[in-house]
Coordinates of C-alpha atoms and ligand atoms in Angstrom, one line a residue:
X1 CA 80.4 47.0 89.7
X2 CA 78.2 45.1 92.1
X3 CA 79.4 41.7 91.0
X4 CA 83.0 42.8 91.2
X5 CA 82.6 44.2 94.8
X6 CA 80.7 41.1 95.8
X7 CA 83.5 38.9 94.5
X8 CA 86.0 40.9 96.5
X9 CA 83.9 40.4 99.7
X10 CA 83.4 36.7 99.0
X11 CA 87.1 36.1 98.6
X12 CA 88.4 38.3 101.3
X13 CA 90.1 35.6 103.4
X14 CA 91.6 33.8 100.4
X15 CA 93.2 37.0 99.2
X16 CA 95.0 37.2 102.5
X17 CA 96.1 33.6 102.3
X18 CA 97.5 34.2 98.9
X19 CA 99.4 37.2 100.0
X20 CA 100.8 35.2 102.9
X21 CA 102.3 32.7 100.4
X22 CA 104.1 35.4 98.5
X23 CA 105.4 37.1 101.6
X24 CA 107.1 33.8 102.6
X25 CA 109.7 34.3 99.9
X26 CA 112.6 36.4 101.3
X27 CA 113.1 38.8 98.3
X28 CA 115.7 41.0 99.9
X29 CA 117.2 42.8 97.0
X30 CA 120.2 44.3 98.8
X31 CA 121.7 40.9 99.8
X32 CA 123.6 39.2 97.0
X33 CA 122.9 35.8 98.6
X34 CA 119.2 36.4 98.2
X35 CA 119.3 36.9 94.4
X36 CA 117.8 33.5 93.8
X37 CA 114.9 34.3 96.2
X38 CA 114.2 37.6 94.4
X39 CA 114.1 35.6 91.2
X40 CA 111.8 33.0 92.7
X41 CA 109.7 35.9 94.0
X42 CA 109.2 37.3 90.5
X43 CA 108.4 33.9 89.2
X44 CA 105.8 33.3 91.9
X45 CA 104.1 36.6 91.0
X46 CA 104.2 35.8 87.3
X47 CA 102.7 32.3 87.9
X48 CA 100.0 33.8 90.1
X49 CA 99.0 36.3 87.5
X50 CA 99.1 33.6 84.8
X51 CA 96.7 31.6 87.0
X52 CA 94.1 34.3 86.4
X53 CA 93.8 32.9 83.0
X54 CA 94.0 36.0 80.9
X55 CA 96.5 38.6 79.8
X56 CA 100.2 38.7 78.8
X57 CA 102.5 38.0 81.7
X58 CA 106.3 38.2 81.4
X59 CA 109.4 38.2 83.6
X60 CA 111.8 40.9 82.4
X61 CA 115.4 40.3 83.2
X62 CA 117.6 43.3 84.0
X63 CA 121.3 43.6 84.8
X64 CA 120.2 43.1 88.4
X65 CA 116.9 41.6 89.7
X66 CA 114.1 40.8 87.3
X67 CA 110.8 42.8 87.0
X68 CA 107.4 41.3 86.3
X69 CA 105.2 42.8 83.5
X70 CA 101.6 42.0 82.9
X71 CA 98.9 43.5 80.6
X72 CA 95.2 43.0 80.0
X73 CA 94.4 45.0 76.8
X74 CA 90.7 44.0 76.4
X75 CA 89.0 47.4 76.4
X76 CA 89.3 48.9 73.0
X77 CA 88.8 52.7 73.0
X78 CA 89.2 52.9 76.8
X79 CA 92.2 54.5 78.5
X80 CA 95.3 52.6 79.4
X81 CA 96.5 52.6 83.0
X82 CA 100.0 51.6 84.0
X83 CA 100.2 50.3 87.6
X84 CA 103.6 50.2 89.3
X85 CA 104.8 48.4 92.4
X86 CA 107.9 46.5 93.6
X87 CA 108.4 42.9 94.7
X88 CA 111.7 43.3 96.5
X89 CA 111.8 44.0 100.2
X90 CA 114.1 45.5 102.8
X91 CA 116.5 43.5 104.9
X92 CA 115.1 42.2 108.2
X93 CA 117.8 43.1 110.8
X94 CA 117.6 43.6 113.7
X95 CA 116.1 40.1 113.5
X96 CA 115.8 39.7 117.3
X97 CA 113.2 42.6 117.5
X98 CA 110.6 40.8 115.4
X99 CA 107.7 39.4 117.4
X100 CA 107.1 36.7 114.8
X101 CA 109.7 35.9 112.1
X102 CA 109.7 38.2 109.1
X103 CA 109.1 35.5 106.5
X104 CA 106.6 33.6 108.5
X105 CA 103.7 36.0 108.0
X106 CA 101.2 36.0 110.9
X107 CA 97.7 37.6 111.4
X108 CA 97.2 39.4 114.8
X109 CA 94.9 42.3 115.7
X110 CA 93.5 42.6 112.2
X111 CA 96.9 43.0 110.8
X112 CA 99.3 40.9 108.7
X113 CA 102.8 41.0 110.1
X114 CA 105.9 40.2 108.0
X115 CA 108.6 41.8 105.8
X116 CA 107.2 43.3 102.7
X117 CA 103.5 42.9 103.7
X118 CA 102.9 46.6 103.0
X119 CA 106.1 47.7 101.3
X120 CA 105.2 46.6 98.8
X121 CA 103.8 43.1 98.3
X122 CA 100.4 43.8 99.8
X123 CA 100.0 46.8 97.6
X124 CA 100.9 44.9 94.5
X125 CA 98.3 42.2 95.4
X126 CA 95.7 45.0 95.9
X127 CA 95.9 45.5 92.1
X128 CA 96.4 41.8 91.3
X129 CA 93.2 40.9 93.2
X130 CA 91.2 43.8 91.7
X131 CA 92.2 42.6 88.3
X132 CA 91.2 39.1 89.3
X133 CA 87.8 40.3 90.4
X134 CA 87.2 41.8 87.0
X135 CA 88.6 38.8 85.1
X136 CA 86.4 36.4 87.0
X137 CA 83.2 38.4 86.9
X138 CA 83.5 40.2 83.6
X139 CA 86.3 38.5 81.7
X140 CA 88.7 41.4 81.8
X141 CA 89.3 44.8 83.5
X142 CA 87.1 47.7 82.1
X143 CA 90.2 49.6 81.0
X144 CA 93.4 48.5 79.4
X145 CA 95.7 47.7 82.3
X146 CA 99.4 47.2 82.5
X147 CA 101.3 46.2 85.6
X148 CA 105.0 46.7 86.1
X149 CA 106.5 45.2 89.3
X150 CA 110.1 46.1 89.8
X151 CA 112.6 44.0 91.8
X152 CA 115.1 46.7 92.7
X153 CA 113.2 49.6 94.2
X154 CA 114.7 49.2 97.7
X155 CA 118.2 49.4 96.2
X156 CA 117.6 52.6 94.2
X157 CA 116.1 51.2 91.0
X158 CA 119.5 51.3 89.4
X159 CA 118.5 49.3 86.3
X160 CA 115.1 50.8 85.8
X161 CA 116.0 53.5 83.3
X162 CA 117.5 50.9 81.0
X163 CA 114.5 48.6 81.4
X164 CA 112.1 51.4 80.6
X165 CA 114.1 52.4 77.5
X166 CA 114.0 48.8 76.3
X167 CA 110.2 48.6 76.8
X168 CA 109.0 52.1 76.0
X169 CA 106.2 50.8 73.8
X170 CA 105.1 48.2 76.4
X171 CA 104.9 50.9 79.1
X172 CA 102.9 53.5 77.1
X173 CA 99.8 54.5 79.0
X174 CA 97.4 57.4 79.5
X175 CA 97.7 57.4 83.3
X176 CA 100.1 55.9 85.8
X177 CA 99.2 54.6 89.3
X178 CA 101.8 53.8 91.9
X179 CA 100.7 52.0 95.1
X180 CA 103.7 52.2 97.5
X181 CA 102.8 54.9 100.0
X182 CA 100.9 55.2 103.2
X183 CA 97.6 56.9 104.0
X184 CA 97.5 60.0 106.1
X185 CA 95.8 58.1 109.0
X186 CA 93.4 55.3 109.9
X187 CA 90.7 55.0 107.3
X188 CA 91.6 58.3 105.6
X189 CA 91.8 57.7 101.9
X190 CA 94.9 59.7 100.8
X191 CA 96.4 60.6 97.4
X192 CA 100.1 61.4 97.7
X193 CA 100.9 64.4 95.6
X194 CA 104.5 64.9 96.4
X195 CA 107.6 62.7 96.9
X196 CA 111.1 63.8 97.9
X197 CA 114.1 62.8 95.9
X198 CA 117.3 61.3 97.1
X199 CA 121.0 61.8 96.8
X200 CA 123.1 59.1 98.5
X201 CA 126.8 59.1 98.9
X202 CA 129.4 57.3 100.9
X203 CA 132.4 59.2 102.3
X204 CA 135.7 57.5 103.2
X205 CA 138.3 59.2 105.4
X206 CA 141.8 57.6 105.5
X207 CA 144.6 58.5 107.9
X208 CA 147.6 56.3 108.7
X209 CA 148.3 53.1 106.7
X210 CA 147.3 50.9 109.6
X211 CA 145.9 51.3 113.2
X212 CA 148.5 53.0 115.4
X213 CA 149.2 52.9 119.1
X214 CA 147.3 55.9 120.4
X215 CA 149.9 56.5 123.1
X216 CA 152.9 56.4 120.9
X217 CA 151.2 58.3 117.9
X218 CA 148.2 60.1 119.4
X219 CA 148.6 63.8 119.0
X220 CA 151.2 63.5 116.2
X221 CA 148.9 62.4 113.3
X222 CA 145.3 63.1 112.5
X223 CA 142.6 60.7 113.7
X224 CA 140.2 59.9 110.8
X225 CA 137.2 59.2 113.2
X226 CA 137.7 62.6 114.9
X227 CA 138.0 64.2 111.5
X228 CA 134.8 62.6 110.0
X229 CA 132.8 63.4 113.2
X230 CA 133.8 67.0 112.9
X231 CA 133.0 67.1 109.2
X232 CA 129.5 65.5 109.7
X233 CA 128.8 67.8 112.7
X234 CA 129.5 70.8 110.6
X235 CA 126.9 69.8 107.9
X236 CA 124.1 71.6 109.8
X237 CA 124.0 75.1 111.3
X238 CA 122.4 76.1 114.6
X239 CA 119.0 76.6 112.7
X240 CA 119.0 73.1 111.4
X241 CA 119.9 74.2 107.9
X242 CA 122.3 72.2 105.7
X243 CA 125.6 74.0 105.2
X244 CA 126.7 72.2 102.0
X245 CA 127.7 75.0 99.6
X246 CA 124.9 75.6 97.1
X247 CA 122.6 73.0 98.7
X248 CA 119.5 75.3 98.6
X249 CA 120.3 76.8 95.2
X250 CA 117.5 75.0 93.3
X251 CA 115.0 74.6 96.2
X252 CA 111.6 75.9 95.1
X253 CA 110.1 77.7 98.1
X254 CA 106.8 76.5 99.5
X255 CA 104.0 78.7 98.4
X256 CA 101.5 80.2 100.8
X257 CA 98.8 77.9 99.3
X258 CA 101.0 74.8 99.7
X259 CA 101.7 75.7 103.4
X260 CA 98.0 76.3 104.0
X261 CA 97.1 72.9 102.4
X262 CA 99.7 71.1 104.6
X263 CA 98.5 73.0 107.7
X264 CA 94.9 72.1 107.0
X265 CA 95.5 68.4 107.6
X266 CA 94.5 66.9 111.0
X267 CA 98.1 66.2 112.0
X268 CA 98.5 64.9 115.5
X269 CA 102.1 65.8 116.2
X270 CA 102.1 64.3 119.7
X271 CA 101.0 60.9 118.4
X272 CA 103.4 61.1 115.6
X273 CA 106.3 61.8 118.0
X274 CA 105.1 59.0 120.3
X275 CA 105.2 56.6 117.3
X276 CA 108.9 57.3 116.8
X277 CA 109.9 56.9 120.4
X278 CA 112.2 60.0 120.1
X279 CA 112.1 62.5 123.0
X280 CA 111.4 65.6 120.9
X281 CA 110.9 66.9 117.4
X282 CA 113.8 68.8 115.9
X283 CA 114.4 70.3 112.5
X284 CA 114.9 73.3 110.3
X285 CA 113.9 76.5 112.0
X286 CA 110.8 78.2 110.6
X287 CA 109.0 75.1 109.3
X288 CA 106.4 72.7 110.8
X289 CA 107.1 69.0 111.2
X290 CA 105.0 68.1 108.2
X291 CA 106.8 70.7 106.1
X292 CA 110.2 69.5 107.3
X293 CA 109.5 65.8 106.4
X294 CA 107.5 66.4 103.2
X295 CA 108.7 69.5 101.5
X296 CA 112.1 70.6 102.8
X297 CA 115.4 69.1 101.8
X298 CA 117.4 67.3 104.5
X299 CA 120.8 65.7 105.1
X300 CA 121.3 62.6 107.3
X301 CA 124.2 60.4 108.2
X302 CA 122.6 56.9 107.9
X303 CA 125.5 55.0 109.2
X304 CA 129.1 55.4 110.3
X305 CA 131.8 52.8 111.0
X306 CA 135.4 52.7 111.8
X307 CA 137.9 52.3 114.5
X308 CA 137.7 49.9 117.5
X309 CA 134.1 48.6 118.0
X310 CA 134.8 45.5 120.1
X311 CA 134.2 44.9 123.8
X312 CA 136.3 46.8 126.4
X313 CA 138.9 49.4 125.5
X314 CA 141.6 49.3 122.9
X315 CA 143.9 52.3 122.5
X316 CA 144.4 53.1 118.8
X317 CA 144.4 55.8 116.2
X318 CA 142.2 54.1 113.6
X319 CA 143.5 54.0 110.0
X320 CA 140.1 54.7 108.4
X321 CA 136.4 55.4 108.8
X322 CA 133.5 55.8 106.5
X323 CA 129.9 57.1 106.6
X324 CA 126.8 56.8 104.5
X325 CA 125.2 60.2 103.9
X326 CA 121.9 60.7 102.3
X327 CA 120.0 63.8 101.3
X328 CA 116.2 64.0 100.7
X329 CA 115.5 66.4 97.9
X330 CA 112.6 68.7 96.9
X331 CA 111.8 70.3 93.6
X332 CA 113.9 71.5 91.7
X333 CA 117.0 69.9 93.2
X334 CA 118.8 67.4 91.0
X335 CA 120.4 64.3 92.6
X336 CA 123.5 64.4 90.4
X337 CA 124.0 68.1 91.2
X338 CA 123.6 67.6 94.9
X339 CA 125.9 64.6 95.0
X340 CA 128.5 66.7 93.2
X341 CA 128.1 69.6 95.6
X342 CA 128.2 67.3 98.6
X343 CA 131.3 65.6 97.4
X344 CA 133.1 68.9 96.7
X345 CA 132.0 70.3 100.1
X346 CA 133.2 67.2 102.0
X347 CA 136.6 67.3 100.3
X348 CA 136.9 71.0 101.0
X349 CA 136.1 70.8 104.7
X350 CA 138.4 67.8 105.3
X351 CA 140.8 68.8 108.2
X352 CA 144.5 68.5 107.6
X353 CA 146.2 65.1 107.8
X354 CA 143.4 62.9 106.2
X355 CA 142.5 61.8 102.7
X356 CA 138.8 62.1 101.8
X357 CA 137.1 60.1 99.0
X358 CA 133.4 60.3 98.2
X359 CA 131.5 57.7 96.2
X360 CA 128.0 58.2 94.9
X361 CA 125.5 55.4 95.7
X362 CA 122.3 56.3 94.1
X363 CA 119.7 59.0 93.6
X364 CA 116.1 59.7 92.8
X365 CA 114.4 62.9 91.6
X366 CA 111.6 64.5 93.6
X367 CA 108.0 64.6 92.3
X368 CA 105.1 67.0 92.5
X369 CA 101.8 65.9 91.0
X370 CA 99.8 67.9 88.5
X371 CA 96.8 67.9 90.8
X372 CA 94.7 70.1 88.4
X373 CA 94.5 67.2 86.0
X374 CA 91.0 65.7 86.0
X375 CA 92.3 62.2 86.8
X376 CA 92.9 63.3 90.4
X377 CA 89.2 64.0 90.9
X378 CA 88.5 60.6 89.4
X379 CA 90.9 58.9 91.8
X380 CA 89.6 60.8 94.8
X381 CA 86.1 59.7 93.9
X382 CA 87.2 56.0 93.5
X383 CA 89.1 56.0 96.8
X384 CA 86.2 57.7 98.7
X385 CA 83.7 55.2 97.4
X386 CA 85.6 52.3 98.9
X387 CA 86.5 53.9 102.2
X388 CA 83.3 56.0 102.7
X389 CA 85.3 59.2 103.6
X390 CA 86.6 62.2 101.7
X391 CA 90.0 61.7 100.1
X392 CA 92.8 64.1 101.2
X393 CA 95.9 65.2 99.4
X394 CA 99.2 64.6 101.3
X395 CA 102.9 64.3 100.5
X396 CA 105.5 61.8 101.6
X397 CA 109.1 62.4 102.6
X398 CA 110.2 59.1 101.0
X399 CA 111.3 58.5 97.4
X400 CA 110.2 56.2 94.6
X401 CA 112.6 56.7 91.6
X402 CA 110.1 55.3 89.1
X403 CA 107.6 58.0 89.6
X404 CA 109.5 61.0 88.3
X405 CA 111.1 58.8 85.6
X406 CA 107.8 57.7 84.2
X407 CA 106.3 61.2 84.6
X408 CA 109.1 62.7 82.6
X409 CA 109.3 60.0 80.0
X410 CA 105.5 60.0 79.3
X411 CA 104.3 63.4 80.4
X412 CA 101.4 61.6 82.0
X413 CA 100.2 62.2 85.6
X414 CA 101.2 59.7 88.2
X415 CA 98.6 58.8 90.8
X416 CA 100.1 57.8 94.1
X417 CA 97.3 55.7 95.7
X418 CA 98.8 54.0 98.7
X419 CA 97.2 51.7 101.2
X420 CA 99.7 51.7 104.1
X421 CA 99.6 53.4 107.5
X422 CA 102.0 56.0 108.8
X423 CA 103.1 53.6 111.6
X424 CA 103.3 50.5 109.5
X425 CA 107.0 49.8 110.4
X426 CA 108.1 49.7 106.8
X427 CA 111.9 49.1 106.7
X428 CA 111.8 48.3 110.4
X429 CA 111.1 45.2 112.5
X430 CA 107.4 44.1 112.8
X431 CA 106.2 45.6 109.5
X432 CA 102.4 45.2 109.3
X433 CA 99.5 45.6 106.8
X434 CA 96.1 46.7 108.0
X435 CA 93.9 43.9 106.6
X436 CA 90.9 46.2 106.3
X437 CA 93.0 48.5 104.2
X438 CA 94.0 45.6 102.1
X439 CA 90.4 44.7 101.5
X440 CA 89.2 48.2 100.9
X441 CA 92.3 48.9 98.9
X442 CA 91.2 46.1 96.5
X443 CA 87.8 47.8 96.2
X444 CA 89.5 51.2 95.7
X445 CA 91.6 49.8 92.8
X446 CA 88.5 48.3 91.3
X447 CA 86.6 51.6 91.6
X448 CA 89.6 53.4 90.1
X449 CA 89.6 51.2 87.0
X450 CA 85.8 51.6 86.7
X451 CA 85.9 55.3 87.1
X452 CA 88.7 55.7 84.6
X453 CA 86.6 53.6 82.2
X454 CA 83.9 56.2 82.4
X455 CA 86.1 59.3 82.3
X456 CA 84.8 62.0 80.1
X457 CA 81.2 60.9 80.5
X458 CA 79.3 63.8 82.0
X459 CA 79.8 64.0 85.8
X460 CA 81.9 60.8 85.9
X461 CA 80.3 57.6 87.2
X462 CA 78.0 57.4 90.1
X463 CA 76.6 54.5 92.1
Ligands
BES1 N1 107.6 52.6 99.9 C1 108.8 53.4 99.9 C2 108.6 54.8 99.6 C3 107.9 55.6 100.7 C4 108.7 56.0 101.8 C5 106.6 55.8 100.7 C6 108.2 56.6 102.8 C7 106.0 56.5 101.8 C8 106.8 56.9 102.9 C9 109.8 52.8 99.0 O1 109.8 51.4 99.0 C10 111.2 53.2 99.6 O2 111.5 52.8 100.6 N2 111.9 53.9 98.8 C11 113.3 54.3 99.1 C12 113.9 54.7 97.7 C13 115.3 54.8 97.7 C14 116.0 53.5 98.0 C15 115.7 55.3 96.3 C16 113.4 55.4 100.1 O3 112.6 56.3 100.1 O4 114.3 55.3 100.9
ZN2 ZN1 110.6 50.7 101.0

């Protein structure tokens, strides 16, 4: 391993420069006009991996944006690890709030700033550079390694199931590693052992056929904006619980052990709150903040629009309004079931005088890792070797559709080894990547491959 780690040290700055080149490509998957950029982004990654001079590298088309697949199968008899990441990024608005432009990555304060630096391009390059270190010093990684880099994660991975069905054999592996999460805190190596799922719908409320004069008609017909506001306000009770009928039916209660594990983490709630800028924490009664964001289901209106939004005053009864409503799910909730219940509930609570239509957007299933599997000890050891500190187990409130899909399809454990920071501004203006995490992340990935190569040997690998 010494030559591999030395190589990573010696090339530290170049690894940053190469990531900068990739981050320049605006691979925003949600914007149709950016589709050619997402494609160019996939091609850039594929060309970069081909430049390593070994392995099979392909760009896989989908009905949407392409994925990149790579494999290095040069370790007969050794386990196969499938690594997953995504190459698409979130939109950049509000653009005016960026200190430096999102696609002109800049280094300041030991951080790289730009859209996608941590979510998820930097984390994909962590693995690409770890592979490079092995290819250049030893000819190939010490295990059989596959890399799948999706182009539609930020838009719900809608074509992923089809892609995985098409390539079942290519994706076969003994273990899976996903690097698309954050660490618990500065310098604390953290394995994420739980992700929430997602059920996302859009609700449309229609009233009159066109905007009406609110003097002539106000009071005589229903106002869709009033109606929707009332509906959304009724979706939580006074204890912060979701009122959608049947919402909690399949929620697996947190065990005393799980609660104790979460409570044992050194969570600085004040600092967490300060990082949000919000004036106070709120949430479901009877649960701590970490439990609320990691392990309890929630419902949020992510956006609402309708009626007069221009300057000044305009007196109308708007014809229509719509809102985007998303639920974060926990085991054993099912996204399709929750979307159905939410749709039925919204139609049922619609006040008289409006028409309500609910469209489903996308979903993801929640994940809980089988932490008693030996690969978790192996991953802890690898992570700790690079960062020099004990590795903690944590959860995330976010969702990664691939994780549960691959876990169910293969029955194999999925390691969530992420290198972000909780305040990294993912999805927000001024996203950043801690460059020491990037460097130590590359070493962690290298240690992970090495440790997996020696799995089963007594006591694992030391030194
Ligand atoms: N990297 C995130 C997942 C994540 C979120 C990890 C929060 C750690 C904390 C991923 O790119 C993401 O944003 N996922 C989406 C998935 C959705 C579109 C299905 C999410 O969670 O909103
Ligand atoms: Zn994201």
